[in-house]
PDB file of C-alpha atoms in Angstrom:
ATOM      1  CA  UNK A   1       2.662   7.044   6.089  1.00 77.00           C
ATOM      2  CA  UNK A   2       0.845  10.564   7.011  1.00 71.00           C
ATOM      3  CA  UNK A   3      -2.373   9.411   6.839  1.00 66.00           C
ATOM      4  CA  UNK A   4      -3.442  13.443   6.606  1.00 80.00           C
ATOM      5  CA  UNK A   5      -2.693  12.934   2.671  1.00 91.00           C
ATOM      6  CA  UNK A   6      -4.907  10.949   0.536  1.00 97.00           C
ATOM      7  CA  UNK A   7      -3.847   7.028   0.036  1.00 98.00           C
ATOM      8  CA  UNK A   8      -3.873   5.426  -2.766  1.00 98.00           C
ATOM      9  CA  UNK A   9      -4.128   1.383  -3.447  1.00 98.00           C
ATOM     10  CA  UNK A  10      -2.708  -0.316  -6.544  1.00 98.00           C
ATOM     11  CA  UNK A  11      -2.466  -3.961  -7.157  1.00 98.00           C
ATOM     12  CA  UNK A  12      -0.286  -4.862  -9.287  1.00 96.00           C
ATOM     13  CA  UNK A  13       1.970  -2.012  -8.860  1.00 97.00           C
ATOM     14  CA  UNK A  14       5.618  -2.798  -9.675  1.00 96.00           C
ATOM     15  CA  UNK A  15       5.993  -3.213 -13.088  1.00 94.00           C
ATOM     16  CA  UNK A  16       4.527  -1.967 -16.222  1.00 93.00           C
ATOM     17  CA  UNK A  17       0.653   0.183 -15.960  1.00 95.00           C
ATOM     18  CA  UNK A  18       0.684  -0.207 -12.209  1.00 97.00           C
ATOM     19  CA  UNK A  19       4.322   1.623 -11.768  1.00 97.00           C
ATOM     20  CA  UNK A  20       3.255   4.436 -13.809  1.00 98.00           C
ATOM     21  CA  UNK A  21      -0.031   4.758 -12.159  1.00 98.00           C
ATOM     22  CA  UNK A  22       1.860   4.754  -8.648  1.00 98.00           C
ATOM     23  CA  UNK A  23       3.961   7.258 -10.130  1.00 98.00           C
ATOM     24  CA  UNK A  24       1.358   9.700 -11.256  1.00 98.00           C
ATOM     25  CA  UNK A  25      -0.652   9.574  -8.151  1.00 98.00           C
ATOM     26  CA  UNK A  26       2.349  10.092  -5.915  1.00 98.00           C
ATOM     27  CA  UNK A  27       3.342  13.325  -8.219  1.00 98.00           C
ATOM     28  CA  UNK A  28      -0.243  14.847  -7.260  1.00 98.00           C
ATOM     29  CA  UNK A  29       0.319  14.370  -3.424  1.00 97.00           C
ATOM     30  CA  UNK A  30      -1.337  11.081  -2.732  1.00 98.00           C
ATOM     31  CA  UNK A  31       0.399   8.503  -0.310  1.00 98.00           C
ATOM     32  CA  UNK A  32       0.588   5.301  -2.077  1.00 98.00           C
ATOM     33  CA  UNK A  33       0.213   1.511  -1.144  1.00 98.00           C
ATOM     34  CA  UNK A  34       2.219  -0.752  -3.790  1.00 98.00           C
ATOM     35  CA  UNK A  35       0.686  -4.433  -3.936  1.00 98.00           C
ATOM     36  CA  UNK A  36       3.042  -6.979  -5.860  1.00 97.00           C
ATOM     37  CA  UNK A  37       3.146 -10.700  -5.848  1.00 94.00           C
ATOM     38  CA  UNK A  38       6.170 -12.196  -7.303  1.00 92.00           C
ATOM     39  CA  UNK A  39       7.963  -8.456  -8.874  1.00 94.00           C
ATOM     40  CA  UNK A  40       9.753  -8.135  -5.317  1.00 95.00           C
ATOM     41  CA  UNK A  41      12.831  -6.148  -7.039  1.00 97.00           C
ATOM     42  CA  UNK A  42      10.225  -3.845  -9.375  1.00 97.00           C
ATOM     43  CA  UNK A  43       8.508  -2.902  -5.951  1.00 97.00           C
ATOM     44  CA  UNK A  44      11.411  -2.417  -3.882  1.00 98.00           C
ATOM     45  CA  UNK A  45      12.483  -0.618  -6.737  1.00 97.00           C
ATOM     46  CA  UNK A  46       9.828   1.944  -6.575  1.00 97.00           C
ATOM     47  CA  UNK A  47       8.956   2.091  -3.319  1.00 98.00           C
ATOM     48  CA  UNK A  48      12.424   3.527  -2.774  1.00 98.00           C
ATOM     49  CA  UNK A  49      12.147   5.770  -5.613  1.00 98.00           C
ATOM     50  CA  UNK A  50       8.583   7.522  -4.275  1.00 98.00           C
ATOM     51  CA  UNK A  51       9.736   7.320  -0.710  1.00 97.00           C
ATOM     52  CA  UNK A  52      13.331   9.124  -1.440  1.00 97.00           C
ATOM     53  CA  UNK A  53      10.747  11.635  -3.327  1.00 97.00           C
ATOM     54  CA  UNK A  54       8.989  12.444  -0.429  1.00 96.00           C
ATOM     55  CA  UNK A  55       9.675  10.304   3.099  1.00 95.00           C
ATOM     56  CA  UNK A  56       7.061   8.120   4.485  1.00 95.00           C
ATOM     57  CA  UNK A  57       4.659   8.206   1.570  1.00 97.00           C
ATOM     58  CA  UNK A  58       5.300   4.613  -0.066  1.00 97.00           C
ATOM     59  CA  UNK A  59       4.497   1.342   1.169  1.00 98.00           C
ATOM     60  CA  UNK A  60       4.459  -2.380  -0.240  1.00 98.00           C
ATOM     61  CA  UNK A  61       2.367  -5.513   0.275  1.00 98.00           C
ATOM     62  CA  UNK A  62       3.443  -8.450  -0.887  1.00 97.00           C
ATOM     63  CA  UNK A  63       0.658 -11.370  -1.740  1.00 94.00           C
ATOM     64  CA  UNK A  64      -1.112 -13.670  -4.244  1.00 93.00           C
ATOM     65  CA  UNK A  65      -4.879 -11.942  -4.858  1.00 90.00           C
ATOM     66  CA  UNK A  66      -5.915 -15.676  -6.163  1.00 87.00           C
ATOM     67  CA  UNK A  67      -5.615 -16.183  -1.674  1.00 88.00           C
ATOM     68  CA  UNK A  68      -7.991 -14.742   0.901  1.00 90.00           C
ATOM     69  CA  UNK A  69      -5.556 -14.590   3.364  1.00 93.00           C
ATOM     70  CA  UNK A  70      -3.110 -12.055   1.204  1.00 92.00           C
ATOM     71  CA  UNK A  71      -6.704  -9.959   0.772  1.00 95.00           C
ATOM     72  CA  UNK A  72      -6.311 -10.306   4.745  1.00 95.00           C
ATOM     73  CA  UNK A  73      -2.565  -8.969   4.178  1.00 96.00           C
ATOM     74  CA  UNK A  74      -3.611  -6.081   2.132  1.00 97.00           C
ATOM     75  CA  UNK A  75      -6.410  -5.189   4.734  1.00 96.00           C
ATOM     76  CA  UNK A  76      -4.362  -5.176   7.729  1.00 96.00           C
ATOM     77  CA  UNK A  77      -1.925  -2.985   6.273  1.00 97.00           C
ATOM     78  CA  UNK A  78      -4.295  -0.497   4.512  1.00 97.00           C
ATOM     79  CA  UNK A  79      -6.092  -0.632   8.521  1.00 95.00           C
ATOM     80  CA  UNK A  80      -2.991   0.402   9.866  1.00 95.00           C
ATOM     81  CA  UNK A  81      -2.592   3.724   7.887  1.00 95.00           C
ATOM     82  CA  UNK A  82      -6.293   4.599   8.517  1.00 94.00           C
ATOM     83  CA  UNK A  83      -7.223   6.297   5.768  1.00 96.00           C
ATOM     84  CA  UNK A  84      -7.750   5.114   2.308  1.00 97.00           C
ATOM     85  CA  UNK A  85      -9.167   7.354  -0.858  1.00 98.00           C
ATOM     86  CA  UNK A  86      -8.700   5.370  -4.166  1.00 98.00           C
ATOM     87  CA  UNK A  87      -8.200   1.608  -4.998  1.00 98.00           C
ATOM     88  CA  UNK A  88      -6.912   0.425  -8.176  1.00 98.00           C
ATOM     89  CA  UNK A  89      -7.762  -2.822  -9.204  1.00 98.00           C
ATOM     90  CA  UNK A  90      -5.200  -3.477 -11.852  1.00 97.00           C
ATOM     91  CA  UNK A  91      -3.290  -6.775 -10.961  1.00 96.00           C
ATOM     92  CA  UNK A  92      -4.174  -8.949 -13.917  1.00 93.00           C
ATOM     93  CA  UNK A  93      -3.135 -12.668 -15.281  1.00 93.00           C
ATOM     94  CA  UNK A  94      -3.448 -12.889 -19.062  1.00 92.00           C
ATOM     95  CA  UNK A  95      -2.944 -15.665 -21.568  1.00 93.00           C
ATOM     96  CA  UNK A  96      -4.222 -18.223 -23.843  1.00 93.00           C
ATOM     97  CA  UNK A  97      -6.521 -20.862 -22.653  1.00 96.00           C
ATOM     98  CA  UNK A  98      -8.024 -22.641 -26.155  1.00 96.00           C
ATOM     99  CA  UNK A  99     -10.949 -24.306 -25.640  1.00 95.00           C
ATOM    100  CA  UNK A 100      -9.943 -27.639 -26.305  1.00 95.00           C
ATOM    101  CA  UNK A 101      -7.004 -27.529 -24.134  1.00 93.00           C
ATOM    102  CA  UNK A 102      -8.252 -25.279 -20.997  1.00 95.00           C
ATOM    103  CA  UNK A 103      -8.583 -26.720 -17.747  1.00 96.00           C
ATOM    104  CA  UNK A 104      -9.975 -26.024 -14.022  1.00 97.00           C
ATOM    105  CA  UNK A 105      -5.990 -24.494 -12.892  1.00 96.00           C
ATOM    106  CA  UNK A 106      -6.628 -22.221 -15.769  1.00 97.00           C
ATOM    107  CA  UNK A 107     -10.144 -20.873 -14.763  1.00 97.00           C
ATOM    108  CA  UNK A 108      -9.089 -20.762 -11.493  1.00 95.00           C
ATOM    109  CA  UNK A 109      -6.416 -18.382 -11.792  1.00 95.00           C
ATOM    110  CA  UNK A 110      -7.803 -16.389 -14.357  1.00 96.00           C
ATOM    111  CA  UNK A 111     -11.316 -15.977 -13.071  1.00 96.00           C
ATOM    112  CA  UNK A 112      -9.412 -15.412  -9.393  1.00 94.00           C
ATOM    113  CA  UNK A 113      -6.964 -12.231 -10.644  1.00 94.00           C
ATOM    114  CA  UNK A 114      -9.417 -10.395 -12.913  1.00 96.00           C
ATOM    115  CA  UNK A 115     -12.869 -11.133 -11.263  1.00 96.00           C
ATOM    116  CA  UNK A 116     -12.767 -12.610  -7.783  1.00 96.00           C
ATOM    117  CA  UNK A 117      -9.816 -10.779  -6.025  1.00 95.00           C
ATOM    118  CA  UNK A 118     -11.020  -7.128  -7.139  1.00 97.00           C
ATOM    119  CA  UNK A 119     -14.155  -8.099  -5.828  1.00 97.00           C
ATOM    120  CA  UNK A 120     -13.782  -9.034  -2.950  1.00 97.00           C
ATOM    121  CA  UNK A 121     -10.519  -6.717  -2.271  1.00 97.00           C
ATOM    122  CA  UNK A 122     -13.190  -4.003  -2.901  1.00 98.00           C
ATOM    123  CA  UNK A 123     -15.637  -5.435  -0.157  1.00 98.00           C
ATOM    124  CA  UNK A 124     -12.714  -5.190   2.274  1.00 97.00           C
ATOM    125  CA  UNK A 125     -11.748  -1.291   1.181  1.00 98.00           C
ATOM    126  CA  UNK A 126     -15.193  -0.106   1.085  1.00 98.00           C
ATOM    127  CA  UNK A 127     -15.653   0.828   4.904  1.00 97.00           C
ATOM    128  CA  UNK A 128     -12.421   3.398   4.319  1.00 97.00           C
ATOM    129  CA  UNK A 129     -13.588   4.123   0.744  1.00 98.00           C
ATOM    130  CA  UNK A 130     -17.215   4.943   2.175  1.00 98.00           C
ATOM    131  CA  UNK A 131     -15.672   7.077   5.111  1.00 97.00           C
ATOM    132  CA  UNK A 132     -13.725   9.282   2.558  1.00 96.00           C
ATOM    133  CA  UNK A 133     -16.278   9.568  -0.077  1.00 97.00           C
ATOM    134  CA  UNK A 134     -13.347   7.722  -2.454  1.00 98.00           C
ATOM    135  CA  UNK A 135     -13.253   5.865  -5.306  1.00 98.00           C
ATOM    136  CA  UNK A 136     -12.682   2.140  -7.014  1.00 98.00           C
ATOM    137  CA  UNK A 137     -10.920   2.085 -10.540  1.00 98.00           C
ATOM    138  CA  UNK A 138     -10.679  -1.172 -12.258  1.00 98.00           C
ATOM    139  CA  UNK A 139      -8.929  -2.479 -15.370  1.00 97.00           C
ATOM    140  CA  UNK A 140     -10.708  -4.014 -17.181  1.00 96.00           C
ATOM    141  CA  UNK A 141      -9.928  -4.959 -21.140  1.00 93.00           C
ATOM    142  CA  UNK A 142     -11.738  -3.968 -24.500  1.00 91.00           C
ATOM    143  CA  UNK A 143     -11.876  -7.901 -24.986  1.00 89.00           C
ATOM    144  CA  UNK A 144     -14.741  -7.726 -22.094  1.00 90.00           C
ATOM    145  CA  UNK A 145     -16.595  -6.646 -25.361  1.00 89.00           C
ATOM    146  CA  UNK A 146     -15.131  -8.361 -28.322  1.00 87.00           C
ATOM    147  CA  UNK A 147     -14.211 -11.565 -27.407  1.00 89.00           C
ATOM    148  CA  UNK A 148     -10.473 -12.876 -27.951  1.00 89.00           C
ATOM    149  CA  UNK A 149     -10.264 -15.893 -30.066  1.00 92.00           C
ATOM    150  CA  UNK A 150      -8.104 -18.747 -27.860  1.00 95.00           C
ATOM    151  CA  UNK A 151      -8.936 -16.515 -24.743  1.00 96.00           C
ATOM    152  CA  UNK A 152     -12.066 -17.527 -23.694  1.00 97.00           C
ATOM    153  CA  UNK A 153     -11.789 -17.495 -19.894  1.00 97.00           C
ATOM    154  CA  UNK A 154     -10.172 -14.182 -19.518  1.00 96.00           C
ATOM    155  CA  UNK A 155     -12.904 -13.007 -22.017  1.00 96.00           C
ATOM    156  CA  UNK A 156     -15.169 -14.389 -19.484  1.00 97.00           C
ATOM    157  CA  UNK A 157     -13.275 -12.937 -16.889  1.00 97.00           C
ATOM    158  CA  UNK A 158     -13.054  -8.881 -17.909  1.00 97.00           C
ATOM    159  CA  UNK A 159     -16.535  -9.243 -19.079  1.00 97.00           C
ATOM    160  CA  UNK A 160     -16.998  -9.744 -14.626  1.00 97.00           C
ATOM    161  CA  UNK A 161     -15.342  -6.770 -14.105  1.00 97.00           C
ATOM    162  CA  UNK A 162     -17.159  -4.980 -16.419  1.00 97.00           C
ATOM    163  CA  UNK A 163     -20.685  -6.246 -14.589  1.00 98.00           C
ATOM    164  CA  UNK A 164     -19.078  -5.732 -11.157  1.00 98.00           C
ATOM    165  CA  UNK A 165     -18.025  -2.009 -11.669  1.00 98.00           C
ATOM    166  CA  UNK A 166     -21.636  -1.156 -12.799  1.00 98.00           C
ATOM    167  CA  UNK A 167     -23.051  -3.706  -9.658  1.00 98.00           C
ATOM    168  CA  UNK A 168     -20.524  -1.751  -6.940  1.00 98.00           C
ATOM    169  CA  UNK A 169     -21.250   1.478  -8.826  1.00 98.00           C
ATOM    170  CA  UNK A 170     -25.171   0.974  -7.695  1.00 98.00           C
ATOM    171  CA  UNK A 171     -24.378  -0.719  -4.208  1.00 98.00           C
ATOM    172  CA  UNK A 172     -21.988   2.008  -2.584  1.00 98.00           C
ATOM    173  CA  UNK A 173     -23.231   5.000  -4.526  1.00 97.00           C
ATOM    174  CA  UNK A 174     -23.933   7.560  -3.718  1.00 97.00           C
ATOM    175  CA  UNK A 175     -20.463   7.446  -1.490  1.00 98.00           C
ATOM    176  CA  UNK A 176     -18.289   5.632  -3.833  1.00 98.00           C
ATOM    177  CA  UNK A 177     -17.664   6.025  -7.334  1.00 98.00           C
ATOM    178  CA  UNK A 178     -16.858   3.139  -9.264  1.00 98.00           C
ATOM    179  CA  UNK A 179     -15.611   2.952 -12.811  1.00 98.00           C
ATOM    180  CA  UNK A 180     -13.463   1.056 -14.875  1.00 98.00           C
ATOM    181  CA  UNK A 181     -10.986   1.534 -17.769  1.00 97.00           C
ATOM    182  CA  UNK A 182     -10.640  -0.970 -21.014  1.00 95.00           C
ATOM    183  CA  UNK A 183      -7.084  -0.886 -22.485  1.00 94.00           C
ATOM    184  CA  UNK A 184      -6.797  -2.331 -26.234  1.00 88.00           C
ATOM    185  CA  UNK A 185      -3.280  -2.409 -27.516  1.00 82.00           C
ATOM    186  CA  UNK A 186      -1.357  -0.612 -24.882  1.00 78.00           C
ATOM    187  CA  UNK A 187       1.508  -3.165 -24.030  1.00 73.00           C
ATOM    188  CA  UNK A 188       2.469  -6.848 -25.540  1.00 71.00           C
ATOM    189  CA  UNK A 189       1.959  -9.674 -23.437  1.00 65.00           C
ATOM    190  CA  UNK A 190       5.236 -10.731 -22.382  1.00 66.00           C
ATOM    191  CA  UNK A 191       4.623 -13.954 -24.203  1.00 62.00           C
ATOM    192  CA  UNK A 192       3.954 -12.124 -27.306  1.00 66.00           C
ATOM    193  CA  UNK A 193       7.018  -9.492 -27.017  1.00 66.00           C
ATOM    194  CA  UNK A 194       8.937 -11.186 -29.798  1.00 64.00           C
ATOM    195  CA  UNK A 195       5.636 -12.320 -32.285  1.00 70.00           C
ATOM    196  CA  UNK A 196       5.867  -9.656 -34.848  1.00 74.00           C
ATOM    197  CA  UNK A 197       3.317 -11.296 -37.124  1.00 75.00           C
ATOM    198  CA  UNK A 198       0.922 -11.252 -34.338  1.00 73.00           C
ATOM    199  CA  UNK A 199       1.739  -7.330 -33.600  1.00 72.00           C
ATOM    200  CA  UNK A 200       1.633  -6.435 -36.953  1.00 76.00           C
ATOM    201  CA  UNK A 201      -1.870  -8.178 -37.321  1.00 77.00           C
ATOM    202  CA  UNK A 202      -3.357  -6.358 -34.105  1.00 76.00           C
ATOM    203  CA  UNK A 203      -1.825  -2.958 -35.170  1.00 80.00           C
ATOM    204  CA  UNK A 204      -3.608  -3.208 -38.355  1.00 76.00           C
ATOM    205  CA  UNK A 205      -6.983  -3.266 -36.595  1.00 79.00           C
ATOM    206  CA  UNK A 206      -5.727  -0.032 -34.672  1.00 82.00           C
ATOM    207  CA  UNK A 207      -7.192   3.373 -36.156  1.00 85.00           C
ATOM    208  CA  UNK A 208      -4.815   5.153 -34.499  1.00 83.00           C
ATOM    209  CA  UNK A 209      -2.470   2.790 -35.959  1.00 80.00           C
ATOM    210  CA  UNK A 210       0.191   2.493 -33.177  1.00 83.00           C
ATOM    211  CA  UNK A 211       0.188   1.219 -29.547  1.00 84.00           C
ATOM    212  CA  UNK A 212      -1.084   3.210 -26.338  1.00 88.00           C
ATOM    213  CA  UNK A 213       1.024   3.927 -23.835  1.00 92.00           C
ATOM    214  CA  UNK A 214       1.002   3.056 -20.110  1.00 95.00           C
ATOM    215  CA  UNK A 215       0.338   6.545 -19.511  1.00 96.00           C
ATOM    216  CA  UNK A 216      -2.512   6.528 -21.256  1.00 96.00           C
ATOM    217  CA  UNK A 217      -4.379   3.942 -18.661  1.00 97.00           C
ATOM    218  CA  UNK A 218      -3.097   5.610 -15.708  1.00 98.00           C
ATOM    219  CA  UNK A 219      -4.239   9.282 -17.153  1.00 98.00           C
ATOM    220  CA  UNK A 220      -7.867   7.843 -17.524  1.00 98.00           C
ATOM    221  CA  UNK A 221      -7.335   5.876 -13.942  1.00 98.00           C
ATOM    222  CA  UNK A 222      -6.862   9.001 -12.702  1.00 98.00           C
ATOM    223  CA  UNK A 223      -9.853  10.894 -14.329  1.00 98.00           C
ATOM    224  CA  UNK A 224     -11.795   8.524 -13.403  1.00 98.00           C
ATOM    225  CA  UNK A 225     -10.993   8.231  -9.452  1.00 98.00           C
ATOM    226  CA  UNK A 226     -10.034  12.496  -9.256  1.00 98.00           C
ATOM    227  CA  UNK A 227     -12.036  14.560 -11.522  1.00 98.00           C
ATOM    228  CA  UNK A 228     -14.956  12.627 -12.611  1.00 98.00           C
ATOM    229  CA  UNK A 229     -16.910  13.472  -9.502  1.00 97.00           C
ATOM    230  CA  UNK A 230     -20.314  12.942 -11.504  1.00 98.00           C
ATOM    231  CA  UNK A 231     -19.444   9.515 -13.120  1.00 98.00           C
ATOM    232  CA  UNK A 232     -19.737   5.571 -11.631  1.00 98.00           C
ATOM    233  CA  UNK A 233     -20.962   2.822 -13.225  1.00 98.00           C
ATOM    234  CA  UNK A 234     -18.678   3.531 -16.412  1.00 98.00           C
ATOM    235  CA  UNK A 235     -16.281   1.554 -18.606  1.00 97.00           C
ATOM    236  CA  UNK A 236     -13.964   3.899 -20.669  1.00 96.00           C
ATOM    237  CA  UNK A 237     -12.549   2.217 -23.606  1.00 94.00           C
ATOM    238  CA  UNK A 238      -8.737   3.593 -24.779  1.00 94.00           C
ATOM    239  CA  UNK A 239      -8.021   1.096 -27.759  1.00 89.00           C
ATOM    240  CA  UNK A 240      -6.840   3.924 -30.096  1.00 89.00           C
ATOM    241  CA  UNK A 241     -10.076   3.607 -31.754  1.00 88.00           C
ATOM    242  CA  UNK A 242      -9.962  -0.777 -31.771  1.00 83.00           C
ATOM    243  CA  UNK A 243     -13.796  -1.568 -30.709  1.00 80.00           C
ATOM    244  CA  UNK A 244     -14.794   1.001 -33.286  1.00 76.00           C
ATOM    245  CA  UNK A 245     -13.505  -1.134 -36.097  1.00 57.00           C
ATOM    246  CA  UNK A 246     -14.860  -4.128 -34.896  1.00 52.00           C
TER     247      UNK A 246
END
């Protein structure tokens, strides 16, 4: 990778939010660094795709964010290329964990993909961040600020994020900005691709009255890490309207 061109980071970059974020950054120049964890076909997929684009400016990391030793990965690699200007913090477990039924495995994972990894993936990216005056994006979710019923570690979990983007905004400004976006109903949970009741229920609480696209997310990621040179600290909400009507 030409380490002359920016570099972007994106966890959770195969499939879904993360591919079209790694797609939009690569159209405006920007090497990019794919992480995945178990999508190995997705990211080979793509990685091809930007790479037969332009040569050289795609690479992939494969490892589980829940482990400090794939943060380790994901450093050494990002070390190696010697320059990075934006991290994406977008890799993301989500589903129910009722409160009668929840359990440590649970927490573990859920508090370790949303909170702790982009934490402390950030504290490893901040020397390269700080040397290029870059920035941090996180994903974060508009149920950080309404609660989802059955949900209540995730809840617990983006409602982190949301506190650590305005904590990292104060501890590495001036030289990194840090913000965060909040999706609302952008793309059904895989385990909820086929529950029409439950879509037709959330839609209804949508004043937009439709669902987002991925494009959406990765058009404010962008803002956010590119052209908002005079924001950190911020959450941006794009529900279609959803925390309004709450």
């Amino acid at each position: 990778m030409n380490s002359d061109s920016k570099v972007v980071l994106i966890t959770g970059a195969a499939r879904r939010i993360g591919a079209v974020t790694a797609r939009l950054f690569h159209a405006a120049g920007y090497g990019v660094i794919i992480h995945y964890n178990n999508s190995a076909a997705a990211a080979d997929k793509i990685c091809e795709e930007l790479n037969h684009q332009r040569a050289d400016s795609c690479l992939l990391v494969q490892c589980d964010l829940n482990d400090m030793t794939g943060l380790d990965k994901i450093a050494d690699l990002v070390s190696s290329v010697g320059r990075l200007d934006v991290l994406i913090n977008n890799a993301s477990s989500f589903y129910p964990t009722p409160l009668e039924n929840c359990d440590q495995q649970q927490w573990d994972d859920l508090i370790n993909s949303n909170l702790k990894g982009p934490f402390f993936l950030s504290q490893k990216m901040a020397p390269l961040l700080i040397k290029n005056q870059g920035a941090i994006v996180n994903i974060s979710d508009m149920h950080a600020r309404q609660a989802l019923r059955n949900h209540p570690i995730y809840t617990i979990a983006k409602a982190g994020n949301i506190a650590m983007t305005k904590s990292m905004a104060l501890d590495l400004g001036p030289d990194v900005r840090v913000n965060s976006v909040a999706p609302g109903a952008i793309l059904w949970p895989e385990h909820e691709e086929d529950d029409t009741d439950k879509q037709d229920s959330v839609l209804s609480k949508v004043p937009m009255g439709r669902l987002g696209t991925e494009s959406d997310i990765a058009d404010t990621a962008f803002f956010l890490a590119v052209n908002a040179t005079y924001m950190t600290g911020q959450t941006i909400a794009v529900d279609g309207g959803s925390s309004n009507s709450l």
